[in-house]
Short mmCIF file of C-alpha atoms in Angstrom, two decimals:
data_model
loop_
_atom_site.label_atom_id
_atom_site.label_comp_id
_atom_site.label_asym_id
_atom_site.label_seq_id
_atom_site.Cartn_x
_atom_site.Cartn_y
_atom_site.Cartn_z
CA UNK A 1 6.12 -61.51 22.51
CA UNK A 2 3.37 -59.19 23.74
CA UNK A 3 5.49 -57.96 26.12
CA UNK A 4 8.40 -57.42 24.15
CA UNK A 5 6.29 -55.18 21.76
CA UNK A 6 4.96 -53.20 24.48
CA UNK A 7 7.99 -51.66 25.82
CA UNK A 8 8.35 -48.01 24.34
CA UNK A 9 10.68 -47.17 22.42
CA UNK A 10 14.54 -46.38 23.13
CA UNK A 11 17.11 -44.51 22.03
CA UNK A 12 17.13 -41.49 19.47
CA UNK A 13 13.64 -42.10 18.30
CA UNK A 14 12.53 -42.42 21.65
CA UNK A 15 13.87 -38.87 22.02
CA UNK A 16 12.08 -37.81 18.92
CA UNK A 17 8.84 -39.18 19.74
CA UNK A 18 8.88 -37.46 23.06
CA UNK A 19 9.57 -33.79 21.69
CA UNK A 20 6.70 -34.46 18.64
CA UNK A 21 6.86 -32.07 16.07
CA UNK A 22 10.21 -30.22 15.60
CA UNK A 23 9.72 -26.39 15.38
CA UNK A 24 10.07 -26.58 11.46
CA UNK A 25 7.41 -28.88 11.16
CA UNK A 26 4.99 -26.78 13.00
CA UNK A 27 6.04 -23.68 10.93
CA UNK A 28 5.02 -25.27 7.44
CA UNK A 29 2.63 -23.80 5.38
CA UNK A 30 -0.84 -25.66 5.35
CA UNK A 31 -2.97 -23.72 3.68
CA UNK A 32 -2.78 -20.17 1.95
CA UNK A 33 -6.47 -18.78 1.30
CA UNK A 34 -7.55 -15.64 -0.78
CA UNK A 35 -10.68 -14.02 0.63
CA UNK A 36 -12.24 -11.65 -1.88
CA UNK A 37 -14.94 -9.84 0.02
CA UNK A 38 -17.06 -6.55 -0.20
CA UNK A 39 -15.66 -4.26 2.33
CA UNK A 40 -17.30 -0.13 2.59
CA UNK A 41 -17.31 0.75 -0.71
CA UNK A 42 -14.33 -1.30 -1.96
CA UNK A 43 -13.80 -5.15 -2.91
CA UNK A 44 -10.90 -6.20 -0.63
CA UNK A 45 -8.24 -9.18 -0.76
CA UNK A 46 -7.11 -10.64 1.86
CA UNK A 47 -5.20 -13.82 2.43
CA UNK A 48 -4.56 -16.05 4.89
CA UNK A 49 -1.52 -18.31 5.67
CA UNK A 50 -2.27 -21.26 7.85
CA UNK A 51 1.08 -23.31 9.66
CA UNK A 52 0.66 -26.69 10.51
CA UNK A 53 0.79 -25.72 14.03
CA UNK A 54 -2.67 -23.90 13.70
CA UNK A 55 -1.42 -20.57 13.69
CA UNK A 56 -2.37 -17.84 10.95
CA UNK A 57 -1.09 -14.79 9.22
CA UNK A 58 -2.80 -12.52 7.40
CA UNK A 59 -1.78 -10.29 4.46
CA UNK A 60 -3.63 -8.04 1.80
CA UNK A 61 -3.12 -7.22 -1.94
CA UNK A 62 -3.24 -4.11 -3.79
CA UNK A 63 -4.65 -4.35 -7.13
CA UNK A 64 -7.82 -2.47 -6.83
CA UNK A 65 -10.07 -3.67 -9.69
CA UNK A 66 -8.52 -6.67 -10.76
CA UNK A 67 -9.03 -9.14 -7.61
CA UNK A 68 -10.06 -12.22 -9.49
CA UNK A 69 -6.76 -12.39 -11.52
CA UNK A 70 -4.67 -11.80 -8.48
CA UNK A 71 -6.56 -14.01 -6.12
CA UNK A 72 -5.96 -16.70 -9.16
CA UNK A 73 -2.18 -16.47 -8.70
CA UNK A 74 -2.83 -16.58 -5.12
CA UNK A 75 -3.82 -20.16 -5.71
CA UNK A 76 -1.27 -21.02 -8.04
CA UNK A 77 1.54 -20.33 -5.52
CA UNK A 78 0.31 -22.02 -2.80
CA UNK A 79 0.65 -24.98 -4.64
CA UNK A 80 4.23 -25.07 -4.41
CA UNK A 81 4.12 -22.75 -1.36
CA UNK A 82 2.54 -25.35 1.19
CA UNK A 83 4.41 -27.63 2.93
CA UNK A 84 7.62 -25.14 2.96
CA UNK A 85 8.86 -23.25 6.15
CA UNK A 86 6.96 -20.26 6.68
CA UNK A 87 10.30 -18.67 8.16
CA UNK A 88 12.10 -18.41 5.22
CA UNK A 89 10.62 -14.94 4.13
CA UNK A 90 13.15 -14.13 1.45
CA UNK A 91 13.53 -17.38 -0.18
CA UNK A 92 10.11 -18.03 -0.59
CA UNK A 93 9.80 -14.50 -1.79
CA UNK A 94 12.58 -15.26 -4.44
CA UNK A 95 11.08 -18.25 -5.62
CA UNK A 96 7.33 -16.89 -6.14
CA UNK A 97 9.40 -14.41 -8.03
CA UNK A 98 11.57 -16.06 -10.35
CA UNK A 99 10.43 -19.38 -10.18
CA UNK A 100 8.31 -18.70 -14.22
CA UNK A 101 10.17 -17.26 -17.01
CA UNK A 102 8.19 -14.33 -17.29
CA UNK A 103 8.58 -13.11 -13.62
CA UNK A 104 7.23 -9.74 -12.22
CA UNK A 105 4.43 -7.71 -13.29
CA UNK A 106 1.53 -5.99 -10.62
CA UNK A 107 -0.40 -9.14 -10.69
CA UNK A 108 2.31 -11.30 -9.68
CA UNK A 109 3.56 -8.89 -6.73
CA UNK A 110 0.49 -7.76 -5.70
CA UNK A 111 -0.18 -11.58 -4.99
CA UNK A 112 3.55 -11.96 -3.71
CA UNK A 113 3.01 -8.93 -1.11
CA UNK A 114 0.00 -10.85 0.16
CA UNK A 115 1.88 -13.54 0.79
CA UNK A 116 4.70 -11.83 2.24
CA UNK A 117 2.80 -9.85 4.65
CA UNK A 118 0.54 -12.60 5.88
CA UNK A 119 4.33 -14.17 6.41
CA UNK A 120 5.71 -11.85 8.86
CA UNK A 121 2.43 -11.09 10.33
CA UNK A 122 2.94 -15.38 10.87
CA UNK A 123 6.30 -14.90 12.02
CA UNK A 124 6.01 -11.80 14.43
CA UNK A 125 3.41 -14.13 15.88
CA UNK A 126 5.13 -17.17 16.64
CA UNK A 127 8.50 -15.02 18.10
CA UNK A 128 5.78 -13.19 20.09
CA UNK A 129 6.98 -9.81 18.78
CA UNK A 130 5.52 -6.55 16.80
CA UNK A 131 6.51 -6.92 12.96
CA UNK A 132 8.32 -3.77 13.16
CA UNK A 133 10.69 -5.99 15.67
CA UNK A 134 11.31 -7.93 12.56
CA UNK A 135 12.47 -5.08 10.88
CA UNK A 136 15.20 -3.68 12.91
CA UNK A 137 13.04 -1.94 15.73
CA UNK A 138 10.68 0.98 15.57
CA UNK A 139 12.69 4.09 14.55
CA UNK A 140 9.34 6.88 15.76
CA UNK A 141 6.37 5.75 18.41
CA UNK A 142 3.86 7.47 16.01
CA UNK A 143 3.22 7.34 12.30
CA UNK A 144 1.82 10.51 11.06
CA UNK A 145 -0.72 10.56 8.40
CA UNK A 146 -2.17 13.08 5.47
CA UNK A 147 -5.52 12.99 4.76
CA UNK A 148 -7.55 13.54 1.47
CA UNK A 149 -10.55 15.98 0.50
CA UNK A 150 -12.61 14.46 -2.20
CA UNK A 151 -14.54 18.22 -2.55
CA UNK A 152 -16.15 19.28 -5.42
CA UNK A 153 -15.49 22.77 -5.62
CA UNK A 154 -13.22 25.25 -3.66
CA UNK A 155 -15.93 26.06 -1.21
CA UNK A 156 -16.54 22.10 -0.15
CA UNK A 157 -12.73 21.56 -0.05
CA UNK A 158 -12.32 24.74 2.25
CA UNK A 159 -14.83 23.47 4.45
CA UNK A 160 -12.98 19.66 4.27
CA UNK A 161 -9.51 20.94 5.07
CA UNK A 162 -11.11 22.91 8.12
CA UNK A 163 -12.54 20.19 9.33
CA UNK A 164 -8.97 18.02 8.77
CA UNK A 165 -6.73 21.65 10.67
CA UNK A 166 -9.07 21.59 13.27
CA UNK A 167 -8.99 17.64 13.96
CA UNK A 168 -5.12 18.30 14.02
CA UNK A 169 -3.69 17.46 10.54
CA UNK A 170 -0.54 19.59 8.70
CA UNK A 171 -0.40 17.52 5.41
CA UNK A 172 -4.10 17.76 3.32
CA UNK A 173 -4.35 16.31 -0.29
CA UNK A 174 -6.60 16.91 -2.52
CA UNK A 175 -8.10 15.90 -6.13
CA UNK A 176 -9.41 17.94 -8.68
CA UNK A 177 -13.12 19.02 -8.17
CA UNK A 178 -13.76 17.96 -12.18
CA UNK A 179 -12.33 14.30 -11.31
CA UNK A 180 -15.02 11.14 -11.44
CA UNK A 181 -17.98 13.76 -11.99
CA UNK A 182 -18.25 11.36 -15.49
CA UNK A 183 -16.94 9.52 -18.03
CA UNK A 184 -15.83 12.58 -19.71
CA UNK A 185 -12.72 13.95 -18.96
CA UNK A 186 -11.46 17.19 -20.99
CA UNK A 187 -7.82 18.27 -19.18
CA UNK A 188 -7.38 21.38 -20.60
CA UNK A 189 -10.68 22.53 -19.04
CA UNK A 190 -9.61 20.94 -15.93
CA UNK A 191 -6.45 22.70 -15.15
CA UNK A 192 -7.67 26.38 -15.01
CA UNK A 193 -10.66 25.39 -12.28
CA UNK A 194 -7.79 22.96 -10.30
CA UNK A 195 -5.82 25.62 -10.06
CA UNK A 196 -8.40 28.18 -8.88
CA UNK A 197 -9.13 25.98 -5.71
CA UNK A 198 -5.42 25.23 -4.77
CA UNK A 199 -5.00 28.52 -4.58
CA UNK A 200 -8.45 29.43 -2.63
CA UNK A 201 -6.71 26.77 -0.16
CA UNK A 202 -3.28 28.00 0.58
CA UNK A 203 -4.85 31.77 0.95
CA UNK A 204 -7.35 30.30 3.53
CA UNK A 205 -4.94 28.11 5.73
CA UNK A 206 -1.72 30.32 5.11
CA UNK A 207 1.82 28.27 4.66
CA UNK A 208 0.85 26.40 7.95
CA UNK A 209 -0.36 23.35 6.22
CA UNK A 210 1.25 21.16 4.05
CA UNK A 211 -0.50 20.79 0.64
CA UNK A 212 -0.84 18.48 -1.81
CA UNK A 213 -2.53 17.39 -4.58
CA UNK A 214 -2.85 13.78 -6.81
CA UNK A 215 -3.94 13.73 -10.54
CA UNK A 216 -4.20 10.29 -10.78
CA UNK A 217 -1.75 10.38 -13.79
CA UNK A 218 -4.41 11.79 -16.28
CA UNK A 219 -2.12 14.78 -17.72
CA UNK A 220 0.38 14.65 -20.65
CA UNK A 221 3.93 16.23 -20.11
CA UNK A 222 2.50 19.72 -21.47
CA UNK A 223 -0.49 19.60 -19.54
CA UNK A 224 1.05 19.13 -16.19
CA UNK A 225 3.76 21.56 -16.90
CA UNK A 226 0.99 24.30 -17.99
CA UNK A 227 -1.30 23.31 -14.77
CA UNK A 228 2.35 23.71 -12.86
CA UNK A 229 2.63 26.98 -14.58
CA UNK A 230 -0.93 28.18 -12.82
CA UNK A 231 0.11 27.84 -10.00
CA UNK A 232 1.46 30.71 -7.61
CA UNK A 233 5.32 29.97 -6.08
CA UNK A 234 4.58 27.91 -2.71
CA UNK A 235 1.11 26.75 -3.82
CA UNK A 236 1.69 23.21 -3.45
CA UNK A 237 4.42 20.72 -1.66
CA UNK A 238 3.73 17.95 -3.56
CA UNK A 239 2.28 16.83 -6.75
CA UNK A 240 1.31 13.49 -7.01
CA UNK A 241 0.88 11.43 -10.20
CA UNK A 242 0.79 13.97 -12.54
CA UNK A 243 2.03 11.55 -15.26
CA UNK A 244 1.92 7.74 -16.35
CA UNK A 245 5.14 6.41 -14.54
CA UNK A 246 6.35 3.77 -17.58
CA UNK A 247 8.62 6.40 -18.87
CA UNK A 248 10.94 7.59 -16.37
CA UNK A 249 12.61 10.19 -19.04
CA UNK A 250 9.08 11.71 -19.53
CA UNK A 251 9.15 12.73 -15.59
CA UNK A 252 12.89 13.95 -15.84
CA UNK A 253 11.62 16.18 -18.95
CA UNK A 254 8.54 17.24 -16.52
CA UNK A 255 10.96 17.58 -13.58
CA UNK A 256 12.94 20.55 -15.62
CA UNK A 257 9.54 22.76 -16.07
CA UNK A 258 8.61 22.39 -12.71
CA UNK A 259 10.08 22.99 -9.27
CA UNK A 260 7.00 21.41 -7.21
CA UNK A 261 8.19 18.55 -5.47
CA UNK A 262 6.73 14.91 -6.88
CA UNK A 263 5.34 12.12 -4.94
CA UNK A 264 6.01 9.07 -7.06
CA UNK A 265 5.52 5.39 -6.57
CA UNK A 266 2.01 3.73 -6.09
CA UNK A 267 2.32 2.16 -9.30
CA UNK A 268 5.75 0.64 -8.77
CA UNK A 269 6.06 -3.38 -8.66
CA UNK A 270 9.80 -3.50 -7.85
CA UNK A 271 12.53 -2.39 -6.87
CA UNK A 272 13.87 -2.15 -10.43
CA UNK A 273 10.96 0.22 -11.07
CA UNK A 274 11.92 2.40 -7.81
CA UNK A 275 15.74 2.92 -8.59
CA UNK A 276 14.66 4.17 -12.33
CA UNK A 277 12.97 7.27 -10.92
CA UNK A 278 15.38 7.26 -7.67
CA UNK A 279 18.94 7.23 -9.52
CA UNK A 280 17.20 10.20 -12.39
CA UNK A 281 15.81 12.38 -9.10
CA UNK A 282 13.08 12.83 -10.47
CA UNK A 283 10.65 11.60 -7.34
CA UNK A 284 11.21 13.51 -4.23
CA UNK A 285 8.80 11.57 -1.99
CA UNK A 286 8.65 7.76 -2.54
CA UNK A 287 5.02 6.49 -2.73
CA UNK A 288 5.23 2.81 -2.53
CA UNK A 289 2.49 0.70 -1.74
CA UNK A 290 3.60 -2.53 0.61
CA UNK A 291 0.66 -4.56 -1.16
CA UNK A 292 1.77 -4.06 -4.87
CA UNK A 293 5.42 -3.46 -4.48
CA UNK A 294 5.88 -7.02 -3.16
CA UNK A 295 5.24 -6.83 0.75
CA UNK A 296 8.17 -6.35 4.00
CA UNK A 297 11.47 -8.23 1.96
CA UNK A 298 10.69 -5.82 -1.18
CA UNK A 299 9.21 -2.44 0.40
CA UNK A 300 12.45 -2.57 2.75
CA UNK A 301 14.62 -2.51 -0.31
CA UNK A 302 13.06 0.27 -1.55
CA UNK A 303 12.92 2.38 1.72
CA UNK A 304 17.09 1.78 1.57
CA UNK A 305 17.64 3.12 -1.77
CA UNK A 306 15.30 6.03 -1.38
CA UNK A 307 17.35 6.45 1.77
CA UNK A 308 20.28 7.08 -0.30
CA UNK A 309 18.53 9.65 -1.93
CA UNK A 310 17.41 11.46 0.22
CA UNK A 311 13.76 10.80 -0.58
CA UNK A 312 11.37 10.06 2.02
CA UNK A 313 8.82 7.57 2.33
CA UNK A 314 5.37 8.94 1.73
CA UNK A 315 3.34 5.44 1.77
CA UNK A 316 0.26 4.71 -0.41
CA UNK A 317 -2.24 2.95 1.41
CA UNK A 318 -5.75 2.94 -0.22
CA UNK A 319 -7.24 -0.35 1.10
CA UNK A 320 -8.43 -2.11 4.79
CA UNK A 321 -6.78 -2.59 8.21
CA UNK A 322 -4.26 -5.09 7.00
CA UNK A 323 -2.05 -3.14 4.88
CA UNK A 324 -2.50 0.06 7.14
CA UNK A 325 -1.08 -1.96 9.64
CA UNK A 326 1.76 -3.11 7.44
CA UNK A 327 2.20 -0.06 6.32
CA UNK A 328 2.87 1.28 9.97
CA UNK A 329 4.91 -1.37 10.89
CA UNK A 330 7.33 -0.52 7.71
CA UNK A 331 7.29 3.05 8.85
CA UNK A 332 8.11 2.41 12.12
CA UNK A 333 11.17 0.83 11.02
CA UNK A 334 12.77 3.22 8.43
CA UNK A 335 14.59 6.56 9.36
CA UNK A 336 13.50 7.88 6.28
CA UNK A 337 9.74 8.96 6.49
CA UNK A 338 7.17 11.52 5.76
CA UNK A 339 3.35 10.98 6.18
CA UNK A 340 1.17 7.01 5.69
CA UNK A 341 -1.62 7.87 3.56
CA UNK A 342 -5.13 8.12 5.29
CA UNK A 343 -8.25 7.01 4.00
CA UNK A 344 -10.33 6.95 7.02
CA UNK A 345 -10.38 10.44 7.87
CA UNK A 346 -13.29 12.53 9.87
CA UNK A 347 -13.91 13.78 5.77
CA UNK A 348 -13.96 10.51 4.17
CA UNK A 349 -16.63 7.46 4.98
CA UNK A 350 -15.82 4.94 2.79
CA UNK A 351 -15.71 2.30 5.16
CA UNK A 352 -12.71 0.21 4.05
CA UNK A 353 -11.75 -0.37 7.93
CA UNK A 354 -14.85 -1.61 9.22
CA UNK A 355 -14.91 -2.95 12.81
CA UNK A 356 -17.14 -5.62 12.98
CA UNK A 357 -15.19 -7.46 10.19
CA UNK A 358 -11.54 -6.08 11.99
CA UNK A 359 -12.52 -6.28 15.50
CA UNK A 360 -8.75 -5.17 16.51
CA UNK A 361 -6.83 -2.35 14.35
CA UNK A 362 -3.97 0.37 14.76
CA UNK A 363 -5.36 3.07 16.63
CA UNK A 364 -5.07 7.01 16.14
CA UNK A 365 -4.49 9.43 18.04
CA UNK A 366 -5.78 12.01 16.00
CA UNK A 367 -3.70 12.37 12.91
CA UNK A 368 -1.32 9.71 13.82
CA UNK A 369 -1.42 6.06 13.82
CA UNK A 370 -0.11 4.78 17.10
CA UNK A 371 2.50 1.84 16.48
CA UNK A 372 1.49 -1.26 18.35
CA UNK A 373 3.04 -3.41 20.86
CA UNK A 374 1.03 -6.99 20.05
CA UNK A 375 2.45 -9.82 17.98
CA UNK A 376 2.50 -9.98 14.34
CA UNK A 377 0.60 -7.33 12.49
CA UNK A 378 -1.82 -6.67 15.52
CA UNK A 379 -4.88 -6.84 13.86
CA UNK A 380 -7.75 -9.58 14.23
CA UNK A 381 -9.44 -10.56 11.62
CA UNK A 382 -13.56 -12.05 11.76
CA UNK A 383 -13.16 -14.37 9.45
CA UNK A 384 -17.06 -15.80 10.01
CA UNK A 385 -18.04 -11.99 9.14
CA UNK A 386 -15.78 -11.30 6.23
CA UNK A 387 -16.41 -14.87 4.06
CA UNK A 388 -20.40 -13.16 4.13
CA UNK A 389 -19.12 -10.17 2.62
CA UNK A 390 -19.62 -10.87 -1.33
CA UNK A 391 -17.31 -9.10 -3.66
CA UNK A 392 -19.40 -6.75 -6.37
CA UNK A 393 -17.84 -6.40 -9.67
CA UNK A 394 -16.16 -3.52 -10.25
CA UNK A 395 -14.89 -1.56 -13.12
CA UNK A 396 -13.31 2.23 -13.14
CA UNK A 397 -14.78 4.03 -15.14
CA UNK A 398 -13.72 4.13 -18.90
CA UNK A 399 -12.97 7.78 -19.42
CA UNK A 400 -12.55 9.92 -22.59
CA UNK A 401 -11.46 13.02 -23.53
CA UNK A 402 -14.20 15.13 -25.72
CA UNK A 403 -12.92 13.82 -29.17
CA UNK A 404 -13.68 10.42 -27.88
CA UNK A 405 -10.61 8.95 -27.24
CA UNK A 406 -9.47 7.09 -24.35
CA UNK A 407 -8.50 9.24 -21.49
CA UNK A 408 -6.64 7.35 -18.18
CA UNK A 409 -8.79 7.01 -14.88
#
């Protein structure tokens, strides 16, 4: 009898024991994990997708501000999330999506693009291949970049964009010198003094840069058309955010008093959102962000119907090494592209890509971001240094206009 049970086994089992796992086994989910950690002068949130084969993705979300509520959802989804394929991208996307009544919304896609990212980063991983690969193929070897002056004055942003010409960029943006001085914020005051050092710029540097400039959405309709108004013909290329985007018909009103280009998107959550402001031509650069908008399977969508437009990407990308790489590999792929946002300049320090918690990054070559050749997202993540990185709490400040009501950040 001993014997008997001793034999191995025969037949199709046999077969299956001898193979182990099938692929689709060792691609389920095992774990998804939101990190929440202190990173340069920023609270970051990363997230991590485990497969039951031991290998890991990594994606990051893009609601500055409101981590907690985002890493929350986080949690929620990978409770029906684990224990499904890791492959299947677009379904799972689909189901994160519609799977409540009440589906969209920033905090549920900025936990969806987490997801999503740390998904193909997974899969570009286990098919040994740059994300980009995943996407169609790279479309440009190099992904240039504007960069940002945060100067208070005319004379400090001079000096800033000298510093950026000289370190080899063409696209500068800048903010208003009266931004984040306080919790005060009177427009009206703001616009003349803007307006003075946009044009101090473009007589320094000539029409050889490209110039921009974002206002964070803090004007009414008749105050960005009177700032617009300021301005000498040719001033700026772009104005980003001059408005609140809920009201699409507010920027088509805006877009008849103005002929400076806009750079629209950040704020977006879908691609319902996108084709509102695409199919009433009122955006002329598309600024979606790959964490918020809902990662690869949504951004992609976008990039296509902007394509149709004839509106180029121009990327948002605030945050750490995961979604610049992202970010990259999306604009490797698309044939419609302008510049990645930059916040890592020789001008800015905030720190948000520190190396000993991202040991491996995209690399620059000055202006440019270099697109990679490693699997996945091709960065490395120290895990061991990041979990000893405590989030602070943060909160923007509440800002009001002199009569004392509220004023947007």
């Amino acid at each position: 009898m001993s014997d008997i049970l001793s034999c191995p086994p025969v037949g199709p089992s046999a077969d299956i024991a001898r193979r182990g796992p099938t692929a689709a086994q060792q691609a389920r989910i095992a774990e998804i994990t939101p990190f929440l950690a202190r990173v340069g002068s920023r609270n970051q949130l990363l997230v991590r997708v485990t497969t039951e084969d031991g290998l890991v993705g990594w994606g990051e979300s893009g609601l500055s501000g409101r981590e907690q509520s985002v890493a929350a959802t986080i949690r929620h989804y990978a409770g029906f999330l684990v224990g499904q394929d890791s492959r299947n991208i677009a379904r799972i996307w689909q189901e994160s999506y519609r799977s409540q009544y009440f589906e969209g919304g920033r905090v549920l896609t900025a936990a969806i693009s987490a997801i999503d990212i740390a998904l193909y980063d997974l899969l570009g991983k286990r098919m040994d291949v740059p994300v980009y690969q995943l996407l169609g193929g790279k479309q440009r070897e190099v992904i240039p970049s504007f960069a940002s002056t945060m100067g208070k004055d005319a004379a400090a942003q001079i000096e800033d964009v000298r510093v950026l010409v000289d370190a080899g960029w063409t696209c500068v943006r800048t903010y208003p010198g009266s931004f984040d001085a306080s919790a005060a914020f009177d427009p009206w005051a703001s616009l003349s003094k803007t307006a003075q050092e946009l044009i101090a710029i473009r007589e320094t540097f000539g029409n050889e840069i490209c110039l921009g400039i974002d206002l964070h959405h803090r004007y009414t309709v008749a105050e960005a058309a009177a700032f617009c108004a300021m301005l000498p013909r040719g001033t700026l290329n772009f104005i980003e955010e001059p408005i609140r985007s809920e009201t699409p018909e507010a920027y088509k009103v805006l877009r008849g008093m103005t002929e400076i280009p806009f750079a629209v998107g950040e704020e977006f959550s879908s691609k319902w959102e996108a084709a509102r402001f695409l199919d009433a031509g009122v955006t002329q650069f598309m600024r979606l962000d790959i964490s918020n908008i809902g990662g690869f399977t949504e951004a992609m969508k976008v990039a296509a119907m902007s394509e149709r437009h004839y509106v180029d990407l121009m990327p948002h990308n605030p945050l750490g090494p995961v979604c610049t790489a992202a970010s990259v590999h999306m604009s490797a792929a698309v044939p419609n592209f302008s510049w990645l946002e930059n916040r890592h300049s020789p001008v800015e320090a905030h720190g948000f890509h520190d190396d000993s918690l991202f040991p491996q990054q995209i690399p620059m070559k000055g202006p440019d971001y270099v697109v990679p050749d490693l699997p996945g997202l091709g960065v490395v993540v120290n895990e061991e240094a990041l979990v000893n990185q405590s989030p602070e709490h943060v909160e923007a400040p509440h800002m009001v206009r002199p009569d004392g009501s509220v004023a947007n950040w």
